[in-house]
Coordinates of C-alpha atoms and ligand atoms in Angstrom, one line a residue:
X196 CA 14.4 -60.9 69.0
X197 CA 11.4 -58.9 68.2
X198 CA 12.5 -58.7 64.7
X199 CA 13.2 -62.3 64.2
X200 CA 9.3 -63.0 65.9
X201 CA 7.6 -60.1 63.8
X202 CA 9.2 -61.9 60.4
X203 CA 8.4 -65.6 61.2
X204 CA 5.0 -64.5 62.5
X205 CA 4.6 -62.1 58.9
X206 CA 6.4 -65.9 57.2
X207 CA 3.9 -68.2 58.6
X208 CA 1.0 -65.8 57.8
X209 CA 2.3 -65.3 54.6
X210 CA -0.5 -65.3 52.0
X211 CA -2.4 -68.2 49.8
X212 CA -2.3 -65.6 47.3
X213 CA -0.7 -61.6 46.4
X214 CA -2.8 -58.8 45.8
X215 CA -5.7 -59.3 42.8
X216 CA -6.2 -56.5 40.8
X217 CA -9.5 -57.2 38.8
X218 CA -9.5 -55.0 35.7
X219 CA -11.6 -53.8 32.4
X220 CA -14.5 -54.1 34.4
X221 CA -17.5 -51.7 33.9
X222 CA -17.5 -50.6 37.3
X223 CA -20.8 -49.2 39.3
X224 CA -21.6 -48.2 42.3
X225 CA -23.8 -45.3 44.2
X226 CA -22.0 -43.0 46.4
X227 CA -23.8 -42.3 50.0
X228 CA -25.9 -39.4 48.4
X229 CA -27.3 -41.8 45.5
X230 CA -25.0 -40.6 42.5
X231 CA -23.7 -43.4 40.1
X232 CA -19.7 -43.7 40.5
X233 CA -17.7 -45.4 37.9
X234 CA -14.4 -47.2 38.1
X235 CA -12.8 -49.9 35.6
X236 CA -10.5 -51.8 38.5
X237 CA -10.6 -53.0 41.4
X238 CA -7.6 -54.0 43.8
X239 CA -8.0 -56.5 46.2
X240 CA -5.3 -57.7 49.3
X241 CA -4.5 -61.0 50.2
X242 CA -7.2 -61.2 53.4
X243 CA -9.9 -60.4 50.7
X244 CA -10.3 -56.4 51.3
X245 CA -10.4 -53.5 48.5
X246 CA -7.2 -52.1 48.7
X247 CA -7.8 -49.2 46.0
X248 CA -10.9 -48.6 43.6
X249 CA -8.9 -47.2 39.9
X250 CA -10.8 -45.4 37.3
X251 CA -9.2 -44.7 34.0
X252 CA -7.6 -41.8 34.6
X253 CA -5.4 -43.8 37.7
X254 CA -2.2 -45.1 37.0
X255 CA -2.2 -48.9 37.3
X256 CA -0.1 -50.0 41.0
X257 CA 3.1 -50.4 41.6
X258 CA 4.2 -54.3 42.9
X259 CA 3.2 -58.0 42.6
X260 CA -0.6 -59.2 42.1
X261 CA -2.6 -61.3 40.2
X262 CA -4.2 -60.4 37.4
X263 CA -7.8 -60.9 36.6
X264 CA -10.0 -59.9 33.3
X265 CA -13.1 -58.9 33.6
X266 CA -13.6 -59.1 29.7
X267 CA -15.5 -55.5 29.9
X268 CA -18.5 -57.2 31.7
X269 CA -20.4 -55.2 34.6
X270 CA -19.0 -55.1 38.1
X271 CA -21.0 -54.2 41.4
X272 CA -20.9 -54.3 45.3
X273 CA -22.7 -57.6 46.4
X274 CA -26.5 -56.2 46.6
X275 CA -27.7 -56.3 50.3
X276 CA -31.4 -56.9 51.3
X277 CA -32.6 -55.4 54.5
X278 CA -35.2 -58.0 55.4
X279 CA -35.7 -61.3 54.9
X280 CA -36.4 -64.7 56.3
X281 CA -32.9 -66.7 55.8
X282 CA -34.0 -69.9 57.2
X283 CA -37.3 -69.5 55.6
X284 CA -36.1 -68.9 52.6
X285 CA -34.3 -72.3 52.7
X286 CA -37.5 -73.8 54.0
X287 CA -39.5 -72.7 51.4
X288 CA -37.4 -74.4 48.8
X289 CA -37.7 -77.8 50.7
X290 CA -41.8 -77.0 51.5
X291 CA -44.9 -77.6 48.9
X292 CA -44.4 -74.3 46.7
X293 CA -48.0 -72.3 46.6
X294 CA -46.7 -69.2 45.1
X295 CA -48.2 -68.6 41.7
X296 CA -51.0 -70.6 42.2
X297 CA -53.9 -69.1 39.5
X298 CA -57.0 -70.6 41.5
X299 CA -58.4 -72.3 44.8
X300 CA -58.0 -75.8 42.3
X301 CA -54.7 -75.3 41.2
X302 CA -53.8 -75.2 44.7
X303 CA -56.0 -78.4 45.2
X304 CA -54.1 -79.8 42.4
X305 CA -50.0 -79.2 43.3
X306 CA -51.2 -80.3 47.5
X307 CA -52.9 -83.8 45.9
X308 CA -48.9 -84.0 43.7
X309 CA -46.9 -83.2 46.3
X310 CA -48.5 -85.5 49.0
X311 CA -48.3 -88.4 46.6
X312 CA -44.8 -87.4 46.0
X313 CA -43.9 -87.4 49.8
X314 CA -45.4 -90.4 51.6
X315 CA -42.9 -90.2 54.0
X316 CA -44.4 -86.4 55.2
X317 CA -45.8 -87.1 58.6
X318 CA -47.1 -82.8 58.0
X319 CA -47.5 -81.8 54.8
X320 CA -45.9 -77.7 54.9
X321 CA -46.4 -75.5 52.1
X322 CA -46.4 -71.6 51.5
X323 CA -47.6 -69.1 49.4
X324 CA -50.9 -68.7 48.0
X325 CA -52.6 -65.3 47.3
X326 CA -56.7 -65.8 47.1
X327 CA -56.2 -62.3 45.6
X328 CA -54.8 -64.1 42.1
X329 CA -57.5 -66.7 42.2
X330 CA -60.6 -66.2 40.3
X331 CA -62.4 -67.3 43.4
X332 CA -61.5 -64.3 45.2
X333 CA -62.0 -66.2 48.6
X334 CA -60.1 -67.8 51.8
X335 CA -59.7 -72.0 51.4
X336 CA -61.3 -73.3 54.2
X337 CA -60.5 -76.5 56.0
X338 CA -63.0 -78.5 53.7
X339 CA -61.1 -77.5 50.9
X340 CA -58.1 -79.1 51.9
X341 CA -59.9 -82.5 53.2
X342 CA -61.0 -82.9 49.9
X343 CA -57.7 -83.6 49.0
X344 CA -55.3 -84.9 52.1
X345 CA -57.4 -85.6 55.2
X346 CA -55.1 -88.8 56.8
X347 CA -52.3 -86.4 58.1
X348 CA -52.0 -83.2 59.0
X349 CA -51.8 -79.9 55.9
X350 CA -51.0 -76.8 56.9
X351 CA -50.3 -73.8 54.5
X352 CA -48.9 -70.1 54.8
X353 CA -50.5 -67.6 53.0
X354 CA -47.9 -65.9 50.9
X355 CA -47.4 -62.5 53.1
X356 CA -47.4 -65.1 56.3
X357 CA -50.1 -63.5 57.8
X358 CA -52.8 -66.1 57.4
X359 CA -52.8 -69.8 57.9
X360 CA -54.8 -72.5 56.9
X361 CA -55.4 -75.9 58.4
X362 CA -57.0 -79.2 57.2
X363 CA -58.9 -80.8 60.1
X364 CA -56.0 -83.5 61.2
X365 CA -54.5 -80.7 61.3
X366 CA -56.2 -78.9 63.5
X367 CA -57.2 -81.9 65.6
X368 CA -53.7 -82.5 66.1
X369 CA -53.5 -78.9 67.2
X370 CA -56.0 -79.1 69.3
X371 CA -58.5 -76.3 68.0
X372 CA -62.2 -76.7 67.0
X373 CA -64.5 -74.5 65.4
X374 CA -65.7 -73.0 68.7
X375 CA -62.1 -72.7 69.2
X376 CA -62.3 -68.5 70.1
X377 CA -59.8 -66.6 68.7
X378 CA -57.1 -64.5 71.1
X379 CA -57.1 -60.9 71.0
X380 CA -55.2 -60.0 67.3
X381 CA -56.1 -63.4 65.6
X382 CA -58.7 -64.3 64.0
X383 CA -59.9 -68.0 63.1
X384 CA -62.6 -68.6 60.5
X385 CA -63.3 -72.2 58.4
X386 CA -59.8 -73.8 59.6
X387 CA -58.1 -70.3 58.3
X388 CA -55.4 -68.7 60.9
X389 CA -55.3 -65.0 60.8
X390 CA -52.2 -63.3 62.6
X391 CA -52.1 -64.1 66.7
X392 CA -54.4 -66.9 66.2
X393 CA -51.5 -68.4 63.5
X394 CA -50.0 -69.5 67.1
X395 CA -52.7 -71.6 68.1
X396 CA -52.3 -74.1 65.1
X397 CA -48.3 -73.4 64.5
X398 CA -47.2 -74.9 67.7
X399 CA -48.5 -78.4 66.7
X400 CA -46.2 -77.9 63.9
X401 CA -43.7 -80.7 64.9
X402 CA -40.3 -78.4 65.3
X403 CA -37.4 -78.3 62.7
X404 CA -34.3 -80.5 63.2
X405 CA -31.1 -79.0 63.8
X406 CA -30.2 -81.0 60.8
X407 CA -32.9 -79.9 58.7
X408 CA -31.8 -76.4 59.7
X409 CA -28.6 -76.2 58.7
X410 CA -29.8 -77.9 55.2
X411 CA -32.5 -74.8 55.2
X412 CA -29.4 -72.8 55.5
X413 CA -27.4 -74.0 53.0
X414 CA -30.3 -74.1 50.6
X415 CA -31.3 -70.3 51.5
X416 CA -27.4 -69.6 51.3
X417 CA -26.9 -70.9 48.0
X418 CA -30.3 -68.8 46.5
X419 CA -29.0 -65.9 47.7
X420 CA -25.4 -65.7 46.0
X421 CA -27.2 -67.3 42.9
X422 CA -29.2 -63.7 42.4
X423 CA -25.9 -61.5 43.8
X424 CA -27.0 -61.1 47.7
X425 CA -24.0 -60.8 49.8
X426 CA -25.5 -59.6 53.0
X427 CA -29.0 -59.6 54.5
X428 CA -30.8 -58.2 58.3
X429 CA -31.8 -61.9 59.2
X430 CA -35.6 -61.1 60.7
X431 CA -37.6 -62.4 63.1
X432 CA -34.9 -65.0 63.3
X433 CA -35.6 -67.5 66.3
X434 CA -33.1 -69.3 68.7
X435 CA -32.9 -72.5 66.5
X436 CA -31.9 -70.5 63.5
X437 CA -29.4 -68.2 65.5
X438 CA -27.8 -72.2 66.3
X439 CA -27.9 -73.0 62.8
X440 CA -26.0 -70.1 61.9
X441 CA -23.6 -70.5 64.7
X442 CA -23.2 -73.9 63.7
X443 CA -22.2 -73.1 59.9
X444 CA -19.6 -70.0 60.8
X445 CA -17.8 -72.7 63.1
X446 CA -17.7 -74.5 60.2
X447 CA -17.2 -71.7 58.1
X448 CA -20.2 -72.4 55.6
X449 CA -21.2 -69.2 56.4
X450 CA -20.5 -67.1 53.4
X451 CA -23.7 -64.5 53.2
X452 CA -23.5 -61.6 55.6
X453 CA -25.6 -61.7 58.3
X454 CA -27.0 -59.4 60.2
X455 CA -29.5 -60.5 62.7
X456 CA -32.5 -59.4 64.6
X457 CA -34.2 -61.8 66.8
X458 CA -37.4 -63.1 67.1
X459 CA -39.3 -60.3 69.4
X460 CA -37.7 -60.8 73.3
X461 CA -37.8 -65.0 73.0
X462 CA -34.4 -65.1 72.7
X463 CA -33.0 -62.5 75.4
X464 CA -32.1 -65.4 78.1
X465 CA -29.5 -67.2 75.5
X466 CA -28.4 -64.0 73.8
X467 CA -28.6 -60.9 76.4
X468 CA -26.7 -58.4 74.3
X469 CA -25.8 -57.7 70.8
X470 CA -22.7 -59.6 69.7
X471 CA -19.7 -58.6 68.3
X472 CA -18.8 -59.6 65.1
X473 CA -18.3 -63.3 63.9
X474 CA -16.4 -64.6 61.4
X475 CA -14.8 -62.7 59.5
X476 CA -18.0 -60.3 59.8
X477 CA -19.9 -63.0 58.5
X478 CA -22.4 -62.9 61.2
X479 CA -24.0 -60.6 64.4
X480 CA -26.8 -60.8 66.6
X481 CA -27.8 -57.0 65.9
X482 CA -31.1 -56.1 67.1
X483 CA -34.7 -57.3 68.3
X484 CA -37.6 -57.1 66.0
X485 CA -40.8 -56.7 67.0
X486 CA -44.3 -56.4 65.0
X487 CA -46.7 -53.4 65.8
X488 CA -50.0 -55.1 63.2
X489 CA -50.5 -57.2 61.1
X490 CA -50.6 -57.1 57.1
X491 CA -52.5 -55.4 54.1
X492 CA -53.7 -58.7 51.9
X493 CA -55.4 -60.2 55.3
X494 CA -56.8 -57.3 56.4
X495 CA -54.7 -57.4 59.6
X496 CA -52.4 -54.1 59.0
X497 CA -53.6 -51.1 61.3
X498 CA -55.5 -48.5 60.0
X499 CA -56.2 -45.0 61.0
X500 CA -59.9 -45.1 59.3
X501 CA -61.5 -48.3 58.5
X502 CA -60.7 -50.6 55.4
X503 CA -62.3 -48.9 52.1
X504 CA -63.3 -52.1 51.0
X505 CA -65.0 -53.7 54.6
X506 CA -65.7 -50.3 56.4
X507 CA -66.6 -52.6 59.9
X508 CA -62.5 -52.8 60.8
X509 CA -59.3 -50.7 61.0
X510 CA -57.4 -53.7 60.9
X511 CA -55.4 -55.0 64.1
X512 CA -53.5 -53.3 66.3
X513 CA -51.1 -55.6 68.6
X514 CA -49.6 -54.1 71.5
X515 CA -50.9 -50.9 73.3
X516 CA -48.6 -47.7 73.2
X517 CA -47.3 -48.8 76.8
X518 CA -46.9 -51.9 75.8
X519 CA -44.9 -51.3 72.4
X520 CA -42.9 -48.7 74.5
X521 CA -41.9 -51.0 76.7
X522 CA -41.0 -53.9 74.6
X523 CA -38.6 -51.4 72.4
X524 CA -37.1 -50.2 75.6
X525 CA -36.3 -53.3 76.7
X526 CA -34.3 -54.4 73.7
X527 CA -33.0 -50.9 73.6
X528 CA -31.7 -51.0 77.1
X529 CA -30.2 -54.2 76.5
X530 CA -28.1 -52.4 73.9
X531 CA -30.3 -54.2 70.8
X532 CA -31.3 -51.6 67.6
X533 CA -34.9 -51.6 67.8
X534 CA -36.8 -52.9 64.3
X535 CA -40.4 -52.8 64.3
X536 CA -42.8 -54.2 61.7
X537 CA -45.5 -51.6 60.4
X538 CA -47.6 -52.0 57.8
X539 CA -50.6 -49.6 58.2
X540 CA -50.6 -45.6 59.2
X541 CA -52.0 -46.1 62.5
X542 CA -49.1 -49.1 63.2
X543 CA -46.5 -46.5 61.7
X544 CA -47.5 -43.4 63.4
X545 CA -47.5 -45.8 67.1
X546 CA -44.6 -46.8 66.0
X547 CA -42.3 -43.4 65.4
X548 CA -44.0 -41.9 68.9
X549 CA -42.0 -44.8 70.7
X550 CA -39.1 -44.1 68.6
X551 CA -39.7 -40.3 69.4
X552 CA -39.6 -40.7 73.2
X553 CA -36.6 -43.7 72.9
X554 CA -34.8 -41.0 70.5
X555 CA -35.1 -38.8 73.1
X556 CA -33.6 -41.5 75.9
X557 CA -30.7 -43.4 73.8
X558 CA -30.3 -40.8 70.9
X559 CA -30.8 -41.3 67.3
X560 CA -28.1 -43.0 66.5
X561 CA -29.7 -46.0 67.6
X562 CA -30.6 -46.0 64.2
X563 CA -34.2 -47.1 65.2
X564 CA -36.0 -49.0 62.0
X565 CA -39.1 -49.4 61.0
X566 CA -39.6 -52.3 58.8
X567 CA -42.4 -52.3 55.4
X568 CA -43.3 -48.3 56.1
X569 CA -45.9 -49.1 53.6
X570 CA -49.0 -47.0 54.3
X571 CA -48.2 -43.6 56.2
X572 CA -50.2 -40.5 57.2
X573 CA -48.2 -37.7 54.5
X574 CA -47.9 -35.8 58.0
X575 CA -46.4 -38.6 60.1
X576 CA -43.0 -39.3 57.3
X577 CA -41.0 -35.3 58.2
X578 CA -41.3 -37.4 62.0
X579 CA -38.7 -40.0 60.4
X580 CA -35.5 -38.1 60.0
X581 CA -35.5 -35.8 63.3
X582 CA -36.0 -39.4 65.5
X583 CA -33.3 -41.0 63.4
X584 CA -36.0 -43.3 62.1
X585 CA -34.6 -45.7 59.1
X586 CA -37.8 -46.9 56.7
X587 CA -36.6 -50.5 55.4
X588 CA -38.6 -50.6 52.5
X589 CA -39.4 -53.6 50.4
X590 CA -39.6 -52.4 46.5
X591 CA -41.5 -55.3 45.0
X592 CA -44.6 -54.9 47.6
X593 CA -45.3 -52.0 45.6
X594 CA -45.6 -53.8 43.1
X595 CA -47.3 -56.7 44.3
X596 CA -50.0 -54.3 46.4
X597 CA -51.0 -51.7 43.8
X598 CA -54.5 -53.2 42.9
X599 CA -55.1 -54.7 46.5
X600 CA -53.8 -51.4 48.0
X601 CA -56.5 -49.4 45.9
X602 CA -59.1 -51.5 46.9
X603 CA -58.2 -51.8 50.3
X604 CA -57.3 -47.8 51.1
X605 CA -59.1 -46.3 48.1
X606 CA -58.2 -43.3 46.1
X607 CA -57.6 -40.9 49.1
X608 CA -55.2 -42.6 51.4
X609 CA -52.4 -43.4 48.6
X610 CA -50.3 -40.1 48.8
X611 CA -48.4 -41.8 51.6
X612 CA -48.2 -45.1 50.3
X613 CA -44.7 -46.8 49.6
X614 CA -44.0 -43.4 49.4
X615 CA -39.9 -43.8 48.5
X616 CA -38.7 -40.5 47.3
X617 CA -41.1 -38.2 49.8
X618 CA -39.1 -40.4 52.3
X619 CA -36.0 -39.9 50.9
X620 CA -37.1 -36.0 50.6
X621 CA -37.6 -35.8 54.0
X622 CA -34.0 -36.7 55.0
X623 CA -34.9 -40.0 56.4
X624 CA -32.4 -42.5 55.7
X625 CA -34.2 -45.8 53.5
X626 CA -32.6 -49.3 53.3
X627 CA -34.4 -51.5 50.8
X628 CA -35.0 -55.4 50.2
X629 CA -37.4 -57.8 49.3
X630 CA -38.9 -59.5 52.4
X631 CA -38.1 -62.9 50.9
X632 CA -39.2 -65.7 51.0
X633 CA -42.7 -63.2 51.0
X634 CA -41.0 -62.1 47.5
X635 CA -38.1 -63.3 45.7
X636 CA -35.2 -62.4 47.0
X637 CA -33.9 -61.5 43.9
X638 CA -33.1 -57.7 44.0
X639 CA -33.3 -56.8 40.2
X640 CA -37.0 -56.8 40.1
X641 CA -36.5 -55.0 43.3
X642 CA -34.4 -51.8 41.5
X643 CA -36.5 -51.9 38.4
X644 CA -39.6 -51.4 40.5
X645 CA -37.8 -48.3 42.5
X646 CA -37.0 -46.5 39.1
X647 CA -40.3 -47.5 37.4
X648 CA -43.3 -48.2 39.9
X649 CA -43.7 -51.0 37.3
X650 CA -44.2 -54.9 37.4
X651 CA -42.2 -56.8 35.4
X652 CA -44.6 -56.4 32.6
X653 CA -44.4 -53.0 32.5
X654 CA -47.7 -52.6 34.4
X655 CA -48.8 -50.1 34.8
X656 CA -48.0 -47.7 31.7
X657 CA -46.3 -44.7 33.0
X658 CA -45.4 -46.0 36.4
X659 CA -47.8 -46.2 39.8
X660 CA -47.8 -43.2 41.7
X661 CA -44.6 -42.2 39.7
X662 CA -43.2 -39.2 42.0
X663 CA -42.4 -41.9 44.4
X664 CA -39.9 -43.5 41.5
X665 CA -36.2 -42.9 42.9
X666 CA -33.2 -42.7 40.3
X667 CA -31.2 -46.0 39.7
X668 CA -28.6 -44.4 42.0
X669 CA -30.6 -44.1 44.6
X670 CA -32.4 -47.1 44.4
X671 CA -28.7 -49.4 44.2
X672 CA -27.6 -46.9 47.2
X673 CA -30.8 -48.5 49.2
X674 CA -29.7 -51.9 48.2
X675 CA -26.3 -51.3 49.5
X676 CA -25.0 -48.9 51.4
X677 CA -28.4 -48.0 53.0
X678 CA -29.1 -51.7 53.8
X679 CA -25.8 -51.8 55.4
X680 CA -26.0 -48.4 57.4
X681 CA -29.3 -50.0 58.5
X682 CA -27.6 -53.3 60.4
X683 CA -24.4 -50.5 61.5
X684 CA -22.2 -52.5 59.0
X685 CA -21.3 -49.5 56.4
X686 CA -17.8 -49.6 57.6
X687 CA -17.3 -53.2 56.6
X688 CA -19.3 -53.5 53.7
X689 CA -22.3 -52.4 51.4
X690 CA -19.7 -50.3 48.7
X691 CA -16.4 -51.3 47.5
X692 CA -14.1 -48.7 49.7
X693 CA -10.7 -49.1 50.6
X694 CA -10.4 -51.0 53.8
X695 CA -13.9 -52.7 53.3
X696 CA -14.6 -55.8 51.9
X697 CA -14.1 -57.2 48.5
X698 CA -17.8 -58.5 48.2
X699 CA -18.8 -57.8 44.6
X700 CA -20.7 -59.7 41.4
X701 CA -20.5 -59.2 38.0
X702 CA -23.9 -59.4 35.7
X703 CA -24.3 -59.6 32.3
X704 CA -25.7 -56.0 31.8
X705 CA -25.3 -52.1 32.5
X706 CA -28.4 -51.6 34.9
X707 CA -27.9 -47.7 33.5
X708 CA -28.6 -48.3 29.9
X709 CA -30.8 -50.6 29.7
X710 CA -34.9 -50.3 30.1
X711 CA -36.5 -51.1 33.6
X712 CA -38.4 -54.3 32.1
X713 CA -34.6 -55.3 31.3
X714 CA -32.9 -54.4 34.4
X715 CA -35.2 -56.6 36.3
X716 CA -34.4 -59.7 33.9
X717 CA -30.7 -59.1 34.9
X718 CA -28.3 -62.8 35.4
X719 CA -25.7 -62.7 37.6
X720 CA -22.8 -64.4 36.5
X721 CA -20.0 -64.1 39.3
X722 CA -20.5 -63.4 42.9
X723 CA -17.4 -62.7 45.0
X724 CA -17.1 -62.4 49.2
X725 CA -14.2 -61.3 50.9
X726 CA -12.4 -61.4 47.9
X727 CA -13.4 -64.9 46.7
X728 CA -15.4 -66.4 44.3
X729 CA -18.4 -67.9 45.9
X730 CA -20.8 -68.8 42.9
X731 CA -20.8 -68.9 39.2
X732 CA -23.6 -69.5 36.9
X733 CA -22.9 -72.5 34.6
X734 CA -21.2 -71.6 31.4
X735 CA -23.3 -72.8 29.7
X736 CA -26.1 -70.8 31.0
X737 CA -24.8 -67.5 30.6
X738 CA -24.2 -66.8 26.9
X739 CA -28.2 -67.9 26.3
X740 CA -29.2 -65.5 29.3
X741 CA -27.0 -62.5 27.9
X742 CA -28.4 -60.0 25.3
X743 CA -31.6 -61.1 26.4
Ligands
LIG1089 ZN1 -40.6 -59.9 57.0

């Protein structure tokens, strides 16, 4: 009877499909200790896991399976970024797009296009300038934007998301004047919103749909697996978003790996404890981030010695050490990882003491994370390691920083300064990504940067602080494996291991032999999750990207 029940139950489970073997394939992945591994097939099973990774020297398997060319192209794991903004991602795609802008008038100029282009707008959103590009050199103020829309509300995000500013409907609507004070961490100044005053204008911000969420979600979804992400650590991700991606795995639109942290403690009453995980690991609630300072471009990251270039402030420090302690024990005890944002050495070194003593409470396995790392006392990094203290690192700040990071630190306090290998040297664990929609999401730029210190125009000559630059194996473990040891997934995914997940792309170049300025202009042609093929770039698209 048990027989008869085990074969129709193995009969009505039977699979869509056999085993895939996917061969002549340039295979390359980095082991846990950052060396390059090669294989030329890949076996898959029928539920979408590797079932054996061949290199040449393997005989091919025994049995039935599909067969699958891969026509000698490139094949690796599904690249993983560590932190970004999923929902804002899709939001930014739907918003007015200010990143690029060249000058305060350019600005001006695509704010005047898209308000004529969206009548229906009752707020006009946008995202992404950098006054640091703009020949100006200066903060838009309120007036600014009244010159161009002053009959309904403008807000717009500075590109690091630190700074705000408002046209005056807007902040009429919003209920803030220019006597308005400022709370403790914020600062306001000419209708411009600097960290903890961002609140005071943001909550007139007429709240997201659901439906408009879950299009956010679909558009960040399908940006992601266009430049090979198969998994992200969803940050600062708030209740509405945590429904939205609820709402797509019951529908099972939810392709990208997600692993979340939630918006600082707002969400503890819905979602007390980490969940297990959903969907076909598709998603989890994972941890809890919080923010110790602000960041470098609005002077709001928290310094040990004041700014080099305004010596009156050290930037802003957010919570007390009491205070910090106690909001990181609280997620902790509630079973969350812990993920703090710091930016500047004072933030970093507050920071690893709470980790120290919570270390010391929970153990290090909690795998405590510390997201950006960028500036650190040289002293502080050896603390990492010992506290079990991951550094999520975001490649492309580097080089998006460099010249305002030697303006605002000077010469002196750059030894500790996105300081990659002295943190891998030091036996800390790192897990890198791109802190999209704040960069691209797209991770090539990302690994070219970690081997190079360079932009994408090879700027500058010889690399920026180049004993920081890791080897491509170490950088593509960071984008994998360490991003997935970071959200406790690296037994699921994050390499292509038997038993794990088929999640994989194919790309239309060896990232090992060709030049950093090349690597970062990498397509992707193919991604696959689980086994299936989840995006392909137009035919027509990739023979005119290849070669180049
Ligand atoms: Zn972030």
């Amino acid at each position: 009877m048990h027989k008869l029940l085990f074969a129709l139950t193995a009969l009505l489970s039977s699979p869509a499909w056999p085993d895939t073997l996917i061969s002549n394939v340039n295979g390359i992945q980095a082991s846990s200790g950052g060396r390059i591994e090669h294989f030329d097939s890949l076996l898959m099973d029928e539920n979408g896991r590797v079932k054996q990774v061949l290199s040449n020297a393997h005989p091919r398997p025994n049995g039935d399976y599909r067969r699958i060319d891969g026509h000698g192209r490139t094949l690796l794991p599904g690249l993983i970024d560590a932190h970004g903004h999923v929902l804002g991602l899709g939001f930014s795609a739907m918003q007015l797009d200010l990143v690029g802008t060249s000058s305060l008038d350019d600005l001006k100029q695509r704010l005047r296009a898209y308000a004529a282009a969206h009548p229906e707008a009752r707020w006009i959103i946008g995202r992404g300038w950098n006054q640091e590009l703009w020949p100006e050199v200066r903060f838009p103020t309120a007036a600014d934007l009244d010159s161009v829309v002053s009959d309904r509300p403008v807000v717009l995000e500075r590109v690091d998301g630190h700074a705000m500013v408002a046209n005056s409907a807007a902040m009429k609507a919003a209920g803030v004047s220019a006597t308005t004070p400022a709370p403790s961490g914020g600062r306001i100044e000419n209708g411009l919103f600097v960290d903890n005053a961002l609140e005071l204008i943001g909550k007139a911000v007429p709240p997201a749909t659901a439906a408009e969420n879950d299009e956010a979600l679909a558009k960040a979804q399908e940006i992601l697996l266009a430049y090979g992400i198969t998994g992200v650590g969803s940050m600062s991700t708030s209740l509405d978003a945590w429904n939205a991606m609820r709402r797509a795995g019951e529908a099972r639109r939810l392709k990208v790996r997600l692993m979340v942290y939630a918006d600082e403690l707002k969400l503890l009453s819905e979602v007390p404890k980490p969940t297990s995980w959903l969907y076909g690991d598709r998603l989890r609630m994972s941890g809890i981030k919080f923010y110790a300072d602000g960041a470098l471009g609005s002077r709001g990251a928290w310094l040990k010695q004041p700014y080099s270039d305004k010596p009156g402030t050290r930037g802003l420090q957010f919570h007390s050490d009491a205070e910090m302690l106690r909001l990181a024990d609280t997620a902790a005890s509630h079973g969350f990882q812990v993920a703090t944002h710091a930016i500047g050495d004072a933030a970093n070194a507050q920071v690893i003491g709470v980790y120290e003593q919570l270390s010391k409470k929970y153990g290090r396995e909690r795998r405590w994370r510390i997201e950006h790392f960028q500036i650190a006392e040289p002293a502080d990094i050896p603390r990492l390691a010992p506290a079990g203290i991951i550094a999520s690192m975001q490649p492309t700040h580097q080089t998006s920083d460099r010249l305002m990071a030697e303006k605002r630190l000077g010469p002196k306090r750059l030894a500790g300064a996105y300081a990659w290998q002295t943190v891998l040297k030091s036996g800390a664990k790192l897990a890198f990504g791109s802190d999209f929609p704040v960069e691209s999401p797209n991770p090539f730029p990302g690994l070219a940067a970690a081997i190079s210190r360079q932009d994408m125009n090879g700027e500058p000559p010889g690399g920026w602080i180049a004993s920081e630059r890791l080897t491509f194996g170490q950088a593509l473990q960071a984008f994998t494996r360490g991003a997935a040891y970071a959200g406790f997934a690296e037994q699921r995914f994050g390499s292509l291991e038997p038993g794990k997940w088929a999640d994989f792309i194919l790309v239309d170049r060896d990232p090992t032999s060709v030049d950093p300025q090349s690597l970062a202009r990498t397509q992707v042609l193919e991604t696959w999750i689980a086994g299936k093929k989840v995006c392909s770039r137009a035919p027509s698209a990739s023979p005119l990207e290849r070669g180049k």
